[in-house]
PDB file of C-alpha atoms in Angstrom:
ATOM      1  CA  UNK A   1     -14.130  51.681  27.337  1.00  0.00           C
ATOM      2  CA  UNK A   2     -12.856  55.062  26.267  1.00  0.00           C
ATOM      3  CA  UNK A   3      -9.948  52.781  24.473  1.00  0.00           C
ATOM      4  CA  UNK A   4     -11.935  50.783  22.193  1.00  0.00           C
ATOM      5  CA  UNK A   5     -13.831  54.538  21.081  1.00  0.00           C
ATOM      6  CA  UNK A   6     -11.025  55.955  20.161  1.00  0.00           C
ATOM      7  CA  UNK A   7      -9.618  52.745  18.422  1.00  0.00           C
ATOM      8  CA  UNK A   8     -12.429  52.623  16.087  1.00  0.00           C
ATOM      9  CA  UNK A   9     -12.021  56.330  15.536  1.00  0.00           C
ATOM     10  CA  UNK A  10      -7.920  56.182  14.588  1.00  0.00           C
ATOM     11  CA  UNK A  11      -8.783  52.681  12.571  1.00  0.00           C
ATOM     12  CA  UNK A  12     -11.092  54.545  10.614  1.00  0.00           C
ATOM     13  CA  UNK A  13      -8.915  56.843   9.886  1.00  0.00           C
ATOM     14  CA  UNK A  14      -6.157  54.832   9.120  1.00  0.00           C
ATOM     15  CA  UNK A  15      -8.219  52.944   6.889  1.00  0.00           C
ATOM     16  CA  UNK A  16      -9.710  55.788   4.902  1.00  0.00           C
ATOM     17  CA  UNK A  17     -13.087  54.137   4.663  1.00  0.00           C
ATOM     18  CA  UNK A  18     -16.376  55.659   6.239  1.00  0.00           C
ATOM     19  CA  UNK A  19     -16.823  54.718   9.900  1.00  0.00           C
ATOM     20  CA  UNK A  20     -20.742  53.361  10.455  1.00  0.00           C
ATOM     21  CA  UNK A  21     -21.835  52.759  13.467  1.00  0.00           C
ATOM     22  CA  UNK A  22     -24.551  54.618  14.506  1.00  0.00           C
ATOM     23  CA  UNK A  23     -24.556  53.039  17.873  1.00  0.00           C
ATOM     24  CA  UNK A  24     -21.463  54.263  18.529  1.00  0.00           C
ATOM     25  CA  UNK A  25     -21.935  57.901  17.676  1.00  0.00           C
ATOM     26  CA  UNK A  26     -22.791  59.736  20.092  1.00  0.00           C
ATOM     27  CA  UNK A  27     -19.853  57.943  22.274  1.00  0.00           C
ATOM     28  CA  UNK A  28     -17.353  58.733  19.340  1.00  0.00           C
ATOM     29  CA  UNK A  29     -18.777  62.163  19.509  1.00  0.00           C
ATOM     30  CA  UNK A  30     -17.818  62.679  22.902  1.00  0.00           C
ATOM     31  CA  UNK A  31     -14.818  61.190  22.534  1.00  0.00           C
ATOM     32  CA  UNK A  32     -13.329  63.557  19.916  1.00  0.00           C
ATOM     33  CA  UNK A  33     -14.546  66.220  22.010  1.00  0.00           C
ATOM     34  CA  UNK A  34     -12.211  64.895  24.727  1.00  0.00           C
ATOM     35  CA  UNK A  35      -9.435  65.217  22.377  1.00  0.00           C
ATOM     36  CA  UNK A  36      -9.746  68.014  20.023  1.00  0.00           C
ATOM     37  CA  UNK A  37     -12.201  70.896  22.069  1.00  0.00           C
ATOM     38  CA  UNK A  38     -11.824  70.038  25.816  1.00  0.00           C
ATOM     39  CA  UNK A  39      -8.369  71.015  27.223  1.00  0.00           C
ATOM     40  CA  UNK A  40      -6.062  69.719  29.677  1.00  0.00           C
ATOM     41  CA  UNK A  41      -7.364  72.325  32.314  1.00  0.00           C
ATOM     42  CA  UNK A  42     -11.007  71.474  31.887  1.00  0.00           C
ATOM     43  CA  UNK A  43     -12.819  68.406  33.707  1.00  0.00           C
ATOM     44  CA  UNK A  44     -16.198  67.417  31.732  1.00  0.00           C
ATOM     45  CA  UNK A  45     -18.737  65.866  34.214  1.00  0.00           C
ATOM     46  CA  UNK A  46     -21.260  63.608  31.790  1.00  0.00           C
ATOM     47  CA  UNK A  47     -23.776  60.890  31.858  1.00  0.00           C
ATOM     48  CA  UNK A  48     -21.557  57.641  31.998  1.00  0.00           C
ATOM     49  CA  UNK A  49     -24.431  55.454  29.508  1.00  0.00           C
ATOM     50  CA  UNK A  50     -24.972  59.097  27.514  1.00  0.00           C
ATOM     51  CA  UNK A  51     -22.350  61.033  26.772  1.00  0.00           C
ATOM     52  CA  UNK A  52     -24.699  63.497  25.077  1.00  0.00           C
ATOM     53  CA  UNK A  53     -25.640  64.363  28.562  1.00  0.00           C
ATOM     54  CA  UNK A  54     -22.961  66.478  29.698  1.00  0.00           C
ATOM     55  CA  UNK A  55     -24.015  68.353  33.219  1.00  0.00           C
ATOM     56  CA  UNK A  56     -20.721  71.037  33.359  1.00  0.00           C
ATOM     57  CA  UNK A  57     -17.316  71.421  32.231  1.00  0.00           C
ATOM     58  CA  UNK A  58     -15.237  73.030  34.929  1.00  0.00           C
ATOM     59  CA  UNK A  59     -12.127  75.352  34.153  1.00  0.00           C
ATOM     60  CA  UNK A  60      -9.086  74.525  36.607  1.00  0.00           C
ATOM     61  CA  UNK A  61      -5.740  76.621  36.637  1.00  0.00           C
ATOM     62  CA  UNK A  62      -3.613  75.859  33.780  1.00  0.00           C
ATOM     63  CA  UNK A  63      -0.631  73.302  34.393  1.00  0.00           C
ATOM     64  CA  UNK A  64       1.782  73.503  31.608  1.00  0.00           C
ATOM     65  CA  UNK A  65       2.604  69.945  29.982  1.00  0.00           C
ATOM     66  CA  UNK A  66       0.092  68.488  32.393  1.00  0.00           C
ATOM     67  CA  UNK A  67      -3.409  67.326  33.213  1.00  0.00           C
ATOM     68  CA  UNK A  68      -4.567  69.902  36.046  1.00  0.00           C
ATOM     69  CA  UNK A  69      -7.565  67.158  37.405  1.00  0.00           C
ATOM     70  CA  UNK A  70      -5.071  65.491  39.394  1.00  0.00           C
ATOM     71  CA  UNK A  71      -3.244  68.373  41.792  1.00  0.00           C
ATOM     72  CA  UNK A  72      -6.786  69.509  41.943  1.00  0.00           C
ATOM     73  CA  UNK A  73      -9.060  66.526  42.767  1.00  0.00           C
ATOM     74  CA  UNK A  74     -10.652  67.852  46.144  1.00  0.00           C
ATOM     75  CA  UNK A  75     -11.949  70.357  43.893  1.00  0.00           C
ATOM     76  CA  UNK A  76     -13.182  68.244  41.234  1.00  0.00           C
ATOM     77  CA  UNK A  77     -14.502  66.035  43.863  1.00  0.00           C
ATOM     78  CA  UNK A  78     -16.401  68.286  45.337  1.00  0.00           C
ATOM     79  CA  UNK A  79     -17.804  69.363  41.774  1.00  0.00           C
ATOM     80  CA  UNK A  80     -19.029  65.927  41.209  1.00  0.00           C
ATOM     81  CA  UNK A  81     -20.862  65.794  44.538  1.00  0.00           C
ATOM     82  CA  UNK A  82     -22.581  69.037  44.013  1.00  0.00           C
ATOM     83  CA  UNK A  83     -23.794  67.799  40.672  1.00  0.00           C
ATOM     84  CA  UNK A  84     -24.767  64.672  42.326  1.00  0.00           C
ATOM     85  CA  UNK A  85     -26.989  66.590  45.051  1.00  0.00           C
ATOM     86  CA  UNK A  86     -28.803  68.788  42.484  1.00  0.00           C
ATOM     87  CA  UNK A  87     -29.617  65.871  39.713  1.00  0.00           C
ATOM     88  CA  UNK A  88     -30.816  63.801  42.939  1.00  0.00           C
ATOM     89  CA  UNK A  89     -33.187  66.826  44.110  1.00  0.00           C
ATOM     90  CA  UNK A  90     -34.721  67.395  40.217  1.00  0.00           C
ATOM     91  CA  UNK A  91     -34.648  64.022  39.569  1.00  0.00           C
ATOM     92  CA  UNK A  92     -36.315  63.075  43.092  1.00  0.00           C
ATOM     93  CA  UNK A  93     -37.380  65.870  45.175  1.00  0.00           C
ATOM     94  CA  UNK A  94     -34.601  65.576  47.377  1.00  0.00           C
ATOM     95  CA  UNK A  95     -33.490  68.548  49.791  1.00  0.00           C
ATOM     96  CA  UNK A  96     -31.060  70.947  48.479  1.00  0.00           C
ATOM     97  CA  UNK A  97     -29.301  73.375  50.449  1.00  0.00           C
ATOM     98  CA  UNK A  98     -25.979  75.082  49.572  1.00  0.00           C
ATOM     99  CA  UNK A  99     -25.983  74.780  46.224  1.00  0.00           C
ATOM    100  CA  UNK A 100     -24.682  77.510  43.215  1.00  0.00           C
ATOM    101  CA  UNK A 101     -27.759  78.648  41.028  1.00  0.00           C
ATOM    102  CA  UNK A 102     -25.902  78.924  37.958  1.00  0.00           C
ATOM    103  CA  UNK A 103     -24.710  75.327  38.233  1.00  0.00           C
ATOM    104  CA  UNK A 104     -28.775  74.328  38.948  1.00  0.00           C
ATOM    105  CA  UNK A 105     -30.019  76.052  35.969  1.00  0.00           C
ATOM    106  CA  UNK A 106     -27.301  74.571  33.451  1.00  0.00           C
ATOM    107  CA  UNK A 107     -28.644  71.133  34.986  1.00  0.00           C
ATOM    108  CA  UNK A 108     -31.867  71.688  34.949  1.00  0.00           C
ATOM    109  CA  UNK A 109     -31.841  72.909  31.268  1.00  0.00           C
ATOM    110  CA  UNK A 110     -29.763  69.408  30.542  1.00  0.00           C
ATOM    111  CA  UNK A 111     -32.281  67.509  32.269  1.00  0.00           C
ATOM    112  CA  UNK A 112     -35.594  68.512  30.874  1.00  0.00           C
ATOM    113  CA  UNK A 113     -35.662  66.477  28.270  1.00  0.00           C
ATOM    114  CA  UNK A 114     -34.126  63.479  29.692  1.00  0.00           C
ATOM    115  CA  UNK A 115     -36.251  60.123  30.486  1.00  0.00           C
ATOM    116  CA  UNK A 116     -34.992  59.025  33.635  1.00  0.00           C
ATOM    117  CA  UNK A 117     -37.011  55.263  33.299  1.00  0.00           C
ATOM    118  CA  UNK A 118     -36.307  54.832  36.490  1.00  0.00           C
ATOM    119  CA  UNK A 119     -32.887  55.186  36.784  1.00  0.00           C
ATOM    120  CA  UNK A 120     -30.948  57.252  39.713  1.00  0.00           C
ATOM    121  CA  UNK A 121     -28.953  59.727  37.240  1.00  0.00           C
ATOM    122  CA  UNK A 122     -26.753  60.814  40.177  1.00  0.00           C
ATOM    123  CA  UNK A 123     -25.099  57.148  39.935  1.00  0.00           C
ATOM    124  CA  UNK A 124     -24.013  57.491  36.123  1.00  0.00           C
ATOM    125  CA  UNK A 125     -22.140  60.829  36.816  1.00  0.00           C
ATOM    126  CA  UNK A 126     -18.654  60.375  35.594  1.00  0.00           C
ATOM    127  CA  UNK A 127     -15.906  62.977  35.342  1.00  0.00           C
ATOM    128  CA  UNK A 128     -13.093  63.210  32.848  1.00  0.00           C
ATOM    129  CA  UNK A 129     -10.064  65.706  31.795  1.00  0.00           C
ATOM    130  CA  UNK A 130      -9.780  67.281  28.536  1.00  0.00           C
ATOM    131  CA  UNK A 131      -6.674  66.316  26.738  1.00  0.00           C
ATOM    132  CA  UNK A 132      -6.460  68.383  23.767  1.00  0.00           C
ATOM    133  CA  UNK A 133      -3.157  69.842  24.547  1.00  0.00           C
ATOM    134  CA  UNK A 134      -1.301  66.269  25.093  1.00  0.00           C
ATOM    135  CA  UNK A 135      -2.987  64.544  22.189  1.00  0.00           C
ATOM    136  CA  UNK A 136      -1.412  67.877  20.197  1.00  0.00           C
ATOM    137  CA  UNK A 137       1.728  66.910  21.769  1.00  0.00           C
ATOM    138  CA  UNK A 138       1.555  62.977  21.663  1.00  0.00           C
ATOM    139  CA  UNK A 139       0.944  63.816  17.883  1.00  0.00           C
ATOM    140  CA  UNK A 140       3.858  65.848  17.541  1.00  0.00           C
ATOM    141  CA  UNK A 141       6.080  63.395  18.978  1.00  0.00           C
ATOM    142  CA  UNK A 142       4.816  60.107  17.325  1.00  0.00           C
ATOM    143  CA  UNK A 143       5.533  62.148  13.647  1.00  0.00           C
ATOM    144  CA  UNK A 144       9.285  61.967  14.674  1.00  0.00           C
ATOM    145  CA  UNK A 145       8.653  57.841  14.875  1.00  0.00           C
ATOM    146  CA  UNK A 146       5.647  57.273  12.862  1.00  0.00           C
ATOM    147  CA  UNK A 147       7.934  56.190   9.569  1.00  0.00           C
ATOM    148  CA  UNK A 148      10.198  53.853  11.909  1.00  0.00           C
ATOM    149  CA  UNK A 149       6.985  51.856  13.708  1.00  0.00           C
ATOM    150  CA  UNK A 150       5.424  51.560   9.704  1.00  0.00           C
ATOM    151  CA  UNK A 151       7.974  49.924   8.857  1.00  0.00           C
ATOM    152  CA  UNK A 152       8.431  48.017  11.972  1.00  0.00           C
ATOM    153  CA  UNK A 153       5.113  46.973  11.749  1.00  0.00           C
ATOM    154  CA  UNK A 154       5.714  46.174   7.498  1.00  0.00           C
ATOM    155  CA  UNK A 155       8.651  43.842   8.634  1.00  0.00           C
ATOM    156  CA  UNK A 156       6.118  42.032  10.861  1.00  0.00           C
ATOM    157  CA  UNK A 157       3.721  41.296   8.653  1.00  0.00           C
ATOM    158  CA  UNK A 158       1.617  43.322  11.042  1.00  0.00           C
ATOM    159  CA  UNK A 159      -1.089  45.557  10.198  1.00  0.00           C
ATOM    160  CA  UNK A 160      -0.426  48.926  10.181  1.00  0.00           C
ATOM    161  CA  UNK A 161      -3.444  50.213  12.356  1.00  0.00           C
ATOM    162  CA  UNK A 162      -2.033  49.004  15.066  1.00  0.00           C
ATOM    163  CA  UNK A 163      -0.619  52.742  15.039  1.00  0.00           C
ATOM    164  CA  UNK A 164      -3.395  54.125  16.982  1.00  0.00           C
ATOM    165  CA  UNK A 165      -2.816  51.758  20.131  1.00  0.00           C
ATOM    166  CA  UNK A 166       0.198  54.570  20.542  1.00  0.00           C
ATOM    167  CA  UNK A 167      -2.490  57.212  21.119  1.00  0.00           C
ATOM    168  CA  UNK A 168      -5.079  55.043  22.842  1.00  0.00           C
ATOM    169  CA  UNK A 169      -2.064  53.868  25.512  1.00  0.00           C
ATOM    170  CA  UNK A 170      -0.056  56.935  25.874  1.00  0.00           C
ATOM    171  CA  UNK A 171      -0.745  59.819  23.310  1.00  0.00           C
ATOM    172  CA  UNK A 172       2.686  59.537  21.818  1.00  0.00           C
ATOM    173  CA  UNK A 173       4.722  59.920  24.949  1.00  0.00           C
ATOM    174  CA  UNK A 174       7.595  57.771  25.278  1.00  0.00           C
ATOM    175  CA  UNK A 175       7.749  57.288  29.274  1.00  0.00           C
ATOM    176  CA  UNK A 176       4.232  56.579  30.529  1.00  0.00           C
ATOM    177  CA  UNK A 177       3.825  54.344  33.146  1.00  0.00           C
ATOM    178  CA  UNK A 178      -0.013  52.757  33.564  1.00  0.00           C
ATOM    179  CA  UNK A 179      -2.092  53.864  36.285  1.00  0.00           C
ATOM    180  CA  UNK A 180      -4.035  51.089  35.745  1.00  0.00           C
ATOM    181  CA  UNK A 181      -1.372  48.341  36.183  1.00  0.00           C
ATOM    182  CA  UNK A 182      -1.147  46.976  39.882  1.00  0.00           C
ATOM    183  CA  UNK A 183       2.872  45.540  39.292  1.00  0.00           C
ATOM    184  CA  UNK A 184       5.359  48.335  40.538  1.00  0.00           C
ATOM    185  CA  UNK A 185       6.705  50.259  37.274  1.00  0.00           C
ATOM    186  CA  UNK A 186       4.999  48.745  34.720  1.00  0.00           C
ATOM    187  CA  UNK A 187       5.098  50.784  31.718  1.00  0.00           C
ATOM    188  CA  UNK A 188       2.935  51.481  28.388  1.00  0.00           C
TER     189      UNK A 188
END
């Protein structure tokens, strides 16, 4: 989903007209937060239908050239769960024992003027890494290509907006290999 977000956002760009969608916006919104405020040490936990609703960004140690979520995942794990227990408790009573009272008042302040219609919060709570730093970088090394693919693309017949896939697939970096592919070494 994330992909088609930032699609829109780079095609709009690339096309130099205004980008309307209203529906969109507040996804788009978080989106560009993800890449140009949030950085590759920080983990933002958010509503997964809202990204308006964002419960707590957590700082991790700083891995140069790298996104730190990974070689600390217990960690962020344990984040999420936390979050989890304290939205289920204000959204439902729940007990609550354990918790950190700083991390309870940021949530409660997020969640006092959210309608929950009936919906168990705790189940939309997604987590994702700030990637400021590598979209920097995957900028930086796509300039050193960006004339070659135009024209690539020109000689195709092809239009050129299919530029931003590079950033949506890999931020600019020549040797990523998909997490998401299930064949052995498939790359980007």
């Amino acid at each position: 989903m994330k992909k088609n977000f930032l699609l829109l956002l780079f095609l709009a760009s690339f096309l130099n007209a205004d980008f309307s969608a209203p529906y969109l916006q507040d996804k788009v919104d978080f989106w560009t937060k993800v890449y140009t405020l949030w950085d590759s040490n920080q983990v933002i936990f958010s509503d997964s239908i809202n990204p308006k609703i964002i419960y707590h960004v957590m700082d991790l140690p700083k891995i140069p050239n790298e996104i730190s979520a990974p070689k600390f995942s217990k960690e962020v794990s344990l984040k999420k769960e936390q979050i989890k227990k304290i939205i289920d408790h204000l959204q439902f009573k729940t007990e609550l024992n354990n918790y950190d009272e700083k991390l309870y008042e940021s949530i409660k302040e997020v969640l006092k003027n959210v309608d929950f219609d009936d919906v168990k919060l705790s189940d939309q709570v997604r987590n994702q890494s700030g990637l400021k730093s590598q979209f920097e970088l995957g900028l930086k090394l796509s300039g050193s290509y960006m004339h070659e693919m135009k024209a690539m693309l020109e000689s195709m017949n092809m239009p050129q907006e299919l530029l931003a896939l590079v950033f949506v697939e890999s931020l600019g970096h020549l040797h990523v290999v998909s997490h998401a592919s299930r064949s052995e070494g498939a790359h980007v």
